[in-house]
Amino acid sequence: MIEVGDIREWRTHDVVDADGHKIGTLEAIYVDTSSDEPAMATVQIGLPTRHRLVFVPLDGAIVGPGYVKVVYDKALVKDCPAIGTDDVLPAEDEEAIFRHYGLTYQPGTGGERQLARR
């Protein structure tokens, strides 16, 4: 598991897929609110004048010199529901991100969010 403190050091580094293709730039880390473990990262993608943030799960991610390698294909990540670079992920949109990757979404018993930005 990647430690939260360690992965913050990789902000602005490349995020690449399993084949080494650059997806974008690491923007932020989101932790699972039930465990406080890193769960997803936002990746800045797009043209210089039209950036957006997409989410990618960190399960199986590997940190290397100047990059974070994720196990998901570049095309799948780029098709993930996105938010603007100055936006916050609405709680009601979390489930769509998990569904996009075929992951189980489990909000808290009181409807709390599953993801929190760190």
GROMACS .gro file of N, CA and C in nm:
model
  354
    1MET      N    1   0.084  -0.118   0.000
    1MET     CA    2   0.000   0.000   0.000
    1MET      C    3   0.088   0.124   0.000
    2ILE      N    4   0.049   0.222  -0.077
    2ILE     CA    5   0.122   0.347  -0.083
    2ILE      C    6   0.080   0.434   0.035
    3GLU      N    7   0.177   0.487   0.107
    3GLU     CA    8   0.148   0.573   0.222
    3GLU      C    9   0.103   0.711   0.175
    4VAL      N   10   0.005   0.769   0.244
    4VAL     CA   11  -0.048   0.899   0.207
    4VAL      C   12   0.062   1.004   0.205
    5GLY      N   13   0.144   1.008   0.308
    5GLY     CA   14   0.252   1.105   0.314
    5GLY      C   15   0.349   1.092   0.198
    6ASP      N   16   0.377   0.969   0.158
    6ASP     CA   17   0.470   0.947   0.048
    6ASP      C   18   0.411   0.991  -0.085
    7ILE      N   19   0.286   0.959  -0.111
    7ILE     CA   20   0.229   0.988  -0.242
    7ILE      C   21   0.207   1.137  -0.263
    8ARG      N   22   0.194   1.214  -0.156
    8ARG     CA   23   0.182   1.359  -0.172
    8ARG      C   24   0.305   1.417  -0.239
    9GLU      N   25   0.419   1.353  -0.219
    9GLU     CA   26   0.542   1.398  -0.281
    9GLU      C   27   0.538   1.385  -0.433
   10TRP      N   28   0.447   1.305  -0.485
   10TRP     CA   29   0.441   1.278  -0.628
   10TRP      C   30   0.343   1.369  -0.700
   11ARG      N   31   0.285   1.465  -0.628
   11ARG     CA   32   0.193   1.560  -0.692
   11ARG      C   33   0.268   1.630  -0.805
   12THR      N   34   0.203   1.644  -0.918
   12THR     CA   35   0.254   1.703  -1.043
   12THR      C   36   0.343   1.608  -1.123
   13HIS      N   37   0.364   1.485  -1.075
   13HIS     CA   38   0.440   1.389  -1.155
   13HIS      C   39   0.346   1.316  -1.251
   14ASP      N   40   0.406   1.249  -1.348
   14ASP     CA   41   0.328   1.177  -1.448
   14ASP      C   42   0.253   1.059  -1.387
   15VAL      N   43   0.134   1.035  -1.439
   15VAL     CA   44   0.060   0.913  -1.410
   15VAL      C   45   0.059   0.835  -1.541
   16VAL      N   46   0.105   0.710  -1.535
   16VAL     CA   47   0.114   0.627  -1.654
   16VAL      C   48   0.034   0.499  -1.634
   17ASP      N   49  -0.007   0.438  -1.747
   17ASP     CA   50  -0.079   0.312  -1.737
   17ASP      C   51   0.021   0.196  -1.732
   18ALA      N   52  -0.029   0.074  -1.727
   18ALA     CA   53   0.057  -0.044  -1.712
   18ALA      C   54   0.159  -0.058  -1.825
   19ASP      N   55   0.126  -0.004  -1.943
   19ASP     CA   56   0.218  -0.011  -2.057
   19ASP      C   57   0.313   0.108  -2.063
   20GLY      N   58   0.304   0.198  -1.965
   20GLY     CA   59   0.394   0.313  -1.963
   20GLY      C   60   0.345   0.434  -2.039
   21HIS      N   61   0.221   0.429  -2.092
   21HIS     CA   62   0.166   0.544  -2.164
   21HIS      C   63   0.122   0.651  -2.066
   22LYS      N   64   0.165   0.773  -2.089
   22LYS     CA   65   0.129   0.882  -1.999
   22LYS      C   66  -0.021   0.913  -2.011
   23ILE      N   67  -0.086   0.917  -1.894
   23ILE     CA   68  -0.228   0.951  -1.887
   23ILE      C   69  -0.243   1.100  -1.860
   24GLY      N   70  -0.164   1.151  -1.766
   24GLY     CA   71  -0.172   1.292  -1.728
   24GLY      C   72  -0.083   1.317  -1.609
   25THR      N   73  -0.119   1.419  -1.531
   25THR     CA   74  -0.039   1.463  -1.417
   25THR      C   75  -0.115   1.443  -1.288
   26LEU      N   76  -0.050   1.385  -1.187
   26LEU     CA   77  -0.115   1.363  -1.058
   26LEU      C   78  -0.151   1.497  -0.995
   27GLU      N   79  -0.277   1.512  -0.957
   27GLU     CA   80  -0.324   1.638  -0.900
   27GLU      C   81  -0.352   1.627  -0.751
   28ALA      N   82  -0.422   1.520  -0.709
   28ALA     CA   83  -0.456   1.505  -0.567
   28ALA      C   84  -0.482   1.359  -0.535
   29ILE      N   85  -0.480   1.330  -0.404
   29ILE     CA   86  -0.508   1.195  -0.355
   29ILE      C   87  -0.638   1.199  -0.277
   30TYR      N   88  -0.720   1.097  -0.296
   30TYR     CA   89  -0.844   1.079  -0.220
   30TYR      C   90  -0.831   0.951  -0.140
   31VAL      N   91  -0.867   0.957  -0.013
   31VAL     CA   92  -0.860   0.839   0.073
   31VAL      C   93  -1.000   0.783   0.094
   32ASP      N   94  -1.004   0.655   0.128
   32ASP     CA   95  -1.129   0.589   0.166
   32ASP      C   96  -1.161   0.636   0.307
   33THR      N   97  -1.278   0.695   0.327
   33THR     CA   98  -1.312   0.752   0.457
   33THR      C   99  -1.326   0.647   0.567
   34SER      N  100  -1.349   0.521   0.531
   34SER     CA  101  -1.363   0.418   0.633
   34SER      C  102  -1.228   0.366   0.684
   35SER      N  103  -1.123   0.379   0.601
   35SER     CA  104  -0.992   0.326   0.640
   35SER      C  105  -0.881   0.431   0.643
   36ASP      N  106  -0.906   0.546   0.584
   36ASP     CA  107  -0.808   0.654   0.570
   36ASP      C  108  -0.688   0.610   0.486
   37GLU      N  109  -0.706   0.510   0.401
   37GLU     CA  110  -0.602   0.463   0.310
   37GLU      C  111  -0.622   0.527   0.173
   38PRO      N  112  -0.514   0.553   0.098
   38PRO     CA  113  -0.528   0.609  -0.037
   38PRO      C  114  -0.614   0.517  -0.123
   39ALA      N  115  -0.715   0.575  -0.188
   39ALA     CA  116  -0.805   0.496  -0.270
   39ALA      C  117  -0.803   0.539  -0.416
   40MET      N  118  -0.799   0.669  -0.441
   40MET     CA  119  -0.803   0.720  -0.577
   40MET      C  120  -0.715   0.844  -0.587
   41ALA      N  121  -0.678   0.872  -0.710
   41ALA     CA  122  -0.605   0.994  -0.740
   41ALA      C  123  -0.680   1.068  -0.848
   42THR      N  124  -0.669   1.200  -0.848
   42THR     CA  125  -0.719   1.275  -0.962
   42THR      C  126  -0.600   1.302  -1.052
   43VAL      N  127  -0.627   1.291  -1.182
   43VAL     CA  128  -0.525   1.309  -1.284
   43VAL      C  129  -0.570   1.422  -1.375
   44GLN      N  130  -0.483   1.519  -1.393
   44GLN     CA  131  -0.515   1.630  -1.482
   44GLN      C  132  -0.486   1.587  -1.624
   45ILE      N  133  -0.588   1.596  -1.709
   45ILE     CA  134  -0.574   1.559  -1.850
   45ILE      C  135  -0.631   1.671  -1.935
   46GLY      N  136  -0.610   1.662  -2.065
   46GLY     CA  137  -0.669   1.757  -2.158
   46GLY      C  138  -0.568   1.852  -2.218
   47LEU      N  139  -0.620   1.937  -2.303
   47LEU     CA  140  -0.538   2.038  -2.368
   47LEU      C  141  -0.499   2.147  -2.268
   48PRO      N  142  -0.390   2.217  -2.292
   48PRO     CA  143  -0.346   2.320  -2.197
   48PRO      C  144  -0.453   2.423  -2.162
   49THR      N  145  -0.542   2.453  -2.253
   49THR     CA  146  -0.646   2.552  -2.225
   49THR      C  147  -0.776   2.490  -2.176
   50ARG      N  148  -0.786   2.358  -2.176
   50ARG     CA  149  -0.909   2.291  -2.136
   50ARG      C  150  -0.881   2.169  -2.049
   51HIS      N  151  -0.818   2.190  -1.937
   51HIS     CA  152  -0.785   2.079  -1.847
   51HIS      C  153  -0.909   2.034  -1.772
   52ARG      N  154  -0.908   1.907  -1.733
   52ARG     CA  155  -1.011   1.850  -1.647
   52ARG      C  156  -0.945   1.744  -1.561
   53LEU      N  157  -1.016   1.703  -1.457
   53LEU     CA  158  -0.963   1.603  -1.366
   53LEU      C  159  -1.046   1.476  -1.378
   54VAL      N  160  -0.977   1.363  -1.392
   54VAL     CA  161  -1.042   1.232  -1.390
   54VAL      C  162  -0.987   1.155  -1.271
   55PHE      N  163  -1.064   1.060  -1.225
   55PHE     CA  164  -1.025   0.978  -1.110
   55PHE      C  165  -0.972   0.845  -1.157
   56VAL      N  166  -0.872   0.794  -1.085
   56VAL     CA  167  -0.819   0.661  -1.113
   56VAL      C  168  -0.792   0.592  -0.979
   57PRO      N  169  -0.836   0.467  -0.965
   57PRO     CA  170  -0.808   0.393  -0.841
   57PRO      C  171  -0.658   0.369  -0.824
   58LEU      N  172  -0.614   0.365  -0.698
   58LEU     CA  173  -0.473   0.342  -0.668
   58LEU      C  174  -0.442   0.199  -0.628
   59ASP      N  175  -0.541   0.109  -0.632
   59ASP     CA  176  -0.511  -0.030  -0.599
   59ASP      C  177  -0.412  -0.084  -0.702
   60GLY      N  178  -0.304  -0.141  -0.655
   60GLY     CA  179  -0.202  -0.197  -0.743
   60GLY      C  180  -0.107  -0.094  -0.802
   61ALA      N  181  -0.118   0.033  -0.764
   61ALA     CA  182  -0.031   0.137  -0.819
   61ALA      C  183   0.113   0.119  -0.769
   62ILE      N  184   0.206   0.159  -0.854
   62ILE     CA  185   0.349   0.151  -0.824
   62ILE      C  186   0.408   0.291  -0.841
   63VAL      N  187   0.487   0.333  -0.745
   63VAL     CA  188   0.553   0.463  -0.752
   63VAL      C  189   0.696   0.442  -0.799
   64GLY      N  190   0.735   0.518  -0.901
   64GLY     CA  191   0.871   0.511  -0.953
   64GLY      C  192   0.930   0.651  -0.957
   65PRO      N  193   1.051   0.663  -1.006
   65PRO     CA  194   1.114   0.796  -1.011
   65PRO      C  195   1.042   0.887  -1.112
   66GLY      N  196   0.964   0.980  -1.059
   66GLY     CA  197   0.895   1.077  -1.144
   66GLY      C  198   0.761   1.032  -1.199
   67TYR      N  199   0.711   0.916  -1.156
   67TYR     CA  200   0.582   0.870  -1.208
   67TYR      C  201   0.509   0.784  -1.105
   68VAL      N  202   0.378   0.772  -1.128
   68VAL     CA  203   0.294   0.675  -1.057
   68VAL      C  204   0.231   0.590  -1.166
   69LYS      N  205   0.254   0.459  -1.159
   69LYS     CA  206   0.200   0.367  -1.259
   69LYS      C  207   0.076   0.301  -1.201
   70VAL      N  208  -0.036   0.313  -1.273
   70VAL     CA  209  -0.162   0.252  -1.230
   70VAL      C  210  -0.191   0.130  -1.316
   71VAL      N  211  -0.279   0.044  -1.269
   71VAL     CA  212  -0.307  -0.080  -1.341
   71VAL      C  213  -0.418  -0.065  -1.444
   72TYR      N  214  -0.473   0.055  -1.456
   72TYR     CA  215  -0.584   0.078  -1.548
   72TYR      C  216  -0.533   0.138  -1.679
   73ASP      N  217  -0.597   0.097  -1.790
   73ASP     CA  218  -0.559   0.142  -1.923
   73ASP      C  219  -0.588   0.291  -1.942
   74LYS      N  220  -0.503   0.358  -2.015
   74LYS     CA  221  -0.515   0.501  -2.041
   74LYS      C  222  -0.654   0.537  -2.096
   75ALA      N  223  -0.705   0.461  -2.192
   75ALA     CA  224  -0.836   0.492  -2.251
   75ALA      C  225  -0.948   0.482  -2.147
   76LEU      N  226  -0.942   0.383  -2.059
   76LEU     CA  227  -1.043   0.368  -1.954
   76LEU      C  228  -1.039   0.487  -1.859
   77VAL      N  229  -0.920   0.528  -1.819
   77VAL     CA  230  -0.906   0.641  -1.726
   77VAL      C  231  -0.959   0.769  -1.790
   78LYS      N  232  -0.923   0.793  -1.915
   78LYS     CA  233  -0.966   0.917  -1.981
   78LYS      C  234  -1.117   0.922  -2.003
   79ASP      N  235  -1.184   0.807  -2.005
   79ASP     CA  236  -1.330   0.803  -2.021
   79ASP      C  237  -1.405   0.813  -1.889
   80CYS      N  238  -1.334   0.820  -1.778
   80CYS     CA  239  -1.395   0.828  -1.646
   80CYS      C  240  -1.470   0.961  -1.633
   81PRO      N  241  -1.581   0.963  -1.557
   81PRO     CA  242  -1.648   1.091  -1.530
   81PRO      C  243  -1.547   1.191  -1.474
   82ALA      N  244  -1.554   1.315  -1.520
   82ALA     CA  245  -1.455   1.416  -1.486
   82ALA      C  246  -1.517   1.533  -1.410
   83ILE      N  247  -1.428   1.610  -1.347
   83ILE     CA  248  -1.467   1.735  -1.283
   83ILE      C  249  -1.371   1.843  -1.334
   84GLY      N  250  -1.410   1.968  -1.320
   84GLY     CA  251  -1.323   2.079  -1.359
   84GLY      C  252  -1.207   2.090  -1.263
   85THR      N  253  -1.102   2.158  -1.304
   85THR     CA  254  -0.982   2.168  -1.221
   85THR      C  255  -1.006   2.247  -1.093
   86ASP      N  256  -1.110   2.328  -1.089
   86ASP     CA  257  -1.142   2.404  -0.968
   86ASP      C  258  -1.266   2.351  -0.897
   87ASP      N  259  -1.316   2.237  -0.942
   87ASP     CA  260  -1.439   2.181  -0.888
   87ASP      C  261  -1.412   2.081  -0.777
   88VAL      N  262  -1.517   2.050  -0.703
   88VAL     CA  263  -1.515   1.948  -0.599
   88VAL      C  264  -1.609   1.836  -0.643
   89LEU      N  265  -1.570   1.712  -0.617
   89LEU     CA  266  -1.654   1.599  -0.654
   89LEU      C  267  -1.780   1.598  -0.568
   90PRO      N  268  -1.899   1.616  -0.630
   90PRO     CA  269  -2.023   1.608  -0.553
   90PRO      C  270  -2.042   1.466  -0.499
   91ALA      N  271  -2.093   1.455  -0.378
   91ALA     CA  272  -2.113   1.324  -0.314
   91ALA      C  273  -2.197   1.232  -0.401
   92GLU      N  274  -2.299   1.287  -0.467
   92GLU     CA  275  -2.387   1.203  -0.547
   92GLU      C  276  -2.320   1.150  -0.675
   93ASP      N  277  -2.202   1.202  -0.711
   93ASP     CA  278  -2.130   1.155  -0.830
   93ASP      C  279  -2.024   1.049  -0.798
   94GLU      N  280  -1.999   1.022  -0.671
   94GLU     CA  281  -1.897   0.924  -0.634
   94GLU      C  282  -1.927   0.785  -0.692
   95GLU      N  283  -2.051   0.743  -0.680
   95GLU     CA  284  -2.087   0.607  -0.723
   95GLU      C  285  -2.056   0.585  -0.871
   96ALA      N  286  -2.076   0.685  -0.956
   96ALA     CA  287  -2.051   0.671  -1.100
   96ALA      C  288  -1.903   0.643  -1.127
   97ILE      N  289  -1.816   0.700  -1.048
   97ILE     CA  290  -1.672   0.677  -1.066
   97ILE      C  291  -1.637   0.533  -1.031
   98PHE      N  292  -1.689   0.484  -0.920
   98PHE     CA  293  -1.665   0.345  -0.881
   98PHE      C  294  -1.722   0.249  -0.986
   99ARG      N  295  -1.842   0.278  -1.033
   99ARG     CA  296  -1.908   0.194  -1.133
   99ARG      C  297  -1.825   0.191  -1.262
  100HIS      N  298  -1.767   0.304  -1.301
  100HIS     CA  299  -1.687   0.312  -1.423
  100HIS      C  300  -1.573   0.209  -1.421
  101TYR      N  301  -1.515   0.186  -1.305
  101TYR     CA  302  -1.404   0.091  -1.292
  101TYR      C  303  -1.449  -0.048  -1.247
  102GLY      N  304  -1.579  -0.069  -1.234
  102GLY     CA  305  -1.629  -0.199  -1.191
  102GLY      C  306  -1.604  -0.227  -1.045
  103LEU      N  307  -1.593  -0.121  -0.963
  103LEU     CA  308  -1.566  -0.136  -0.821
  103LEU      C  309  -1.694  -0.118  -0.740
  104THR      N  310  -1.697  -0.179  -0.624
  104THR     CA  311  -1.812  -0.168  -0.534
  104THR      C  312  -1.809  -0.034  -0.462
  105TYR      N  313  -1.922   0.034  -0.461
  105TYR     CA  314  -1.934   0.162  -0.391
  105TYR      C  315  -2.005   0.139  -0.259
  106GLN      N  316  -1.943   0.180  -0.148
  106GLN     CA  317  -2.002   0.160  -0.017
  106GLN      C  318  -1.993   0.288   0.066
  107PRO      N  319  -2.098   0.372   0.058
  107PRO     CA  320  -2.097   0.491   0.144
  107PRO      C  321  -2.114   0.450   0.290
  108GLY      N  322  -2.089   0.542   0.381
  108GLY     CA  323  -2.105   0.514   0.523
  108GLY      C  324  -2.249   0.482   0.558
  109THR      N  325  -2.271   0.427   0.675
  109THR     CA  326  -2.407   0.388   0.716
  109THR      C  327  -2.501   0.506   0.723
  110GLY      N  328  -2.448   0.623   0.749
  110GLY     CA  329  -2.531   0.744   0.753
  110GLY      C  330  -2.528   0.818   0.621
  111GLY      N  331  -2.483   0.753   0.512
  111GLY     CA  332  -2.475   0.816   0.382
  111GLY      C  333  -2.350   0.899   0.361
  112GLU      N  334  -2.250   0.884   0.452
  112GLU     CA  335  -2.126   0.960   0.438
  112GLU      C  336  -2.053   0.924   0.309
  113ARG      N  337  -1.974   1.016   0.264
  113ARG     CA  338  -1.895   0.996   0.143
  113ARG      C  339  -1.796   0.881   0.163
  114GLN      N  340  -1.759   0.816   0.054
  114GLN     CA  341  -1.657   0.713   0.062
  114GLN      C  342  -1.518   0.772   0.036
  115LEU      N  343  -1.511   0.886  -0.033
  115LEU     CA  344  -1.384   0.947  -0.068
  115LEU      C  345  -1.367   1.083  -0.002
  116ALA      N  346  -1.245   1.111   0.042
  116ALA     CA  347  -1.212   1.243   0.097
  116ALA      C  348  -1.077   1.285   0.042
  117ARG      N  349  -1.068   1.408  -0.002
  117ARG     CA  350  -0.941   1.460  -0.057
  117ARG      C  351  -0.842   1.486   0.054
  118ARG      N  352  -0.716   1.450   0.030
  118ARG     CA  353  -0.609   1.476   0.128
  118ARG      C  354  -0.505   1.565   0.066
   0.00000   0.00000   0.00000
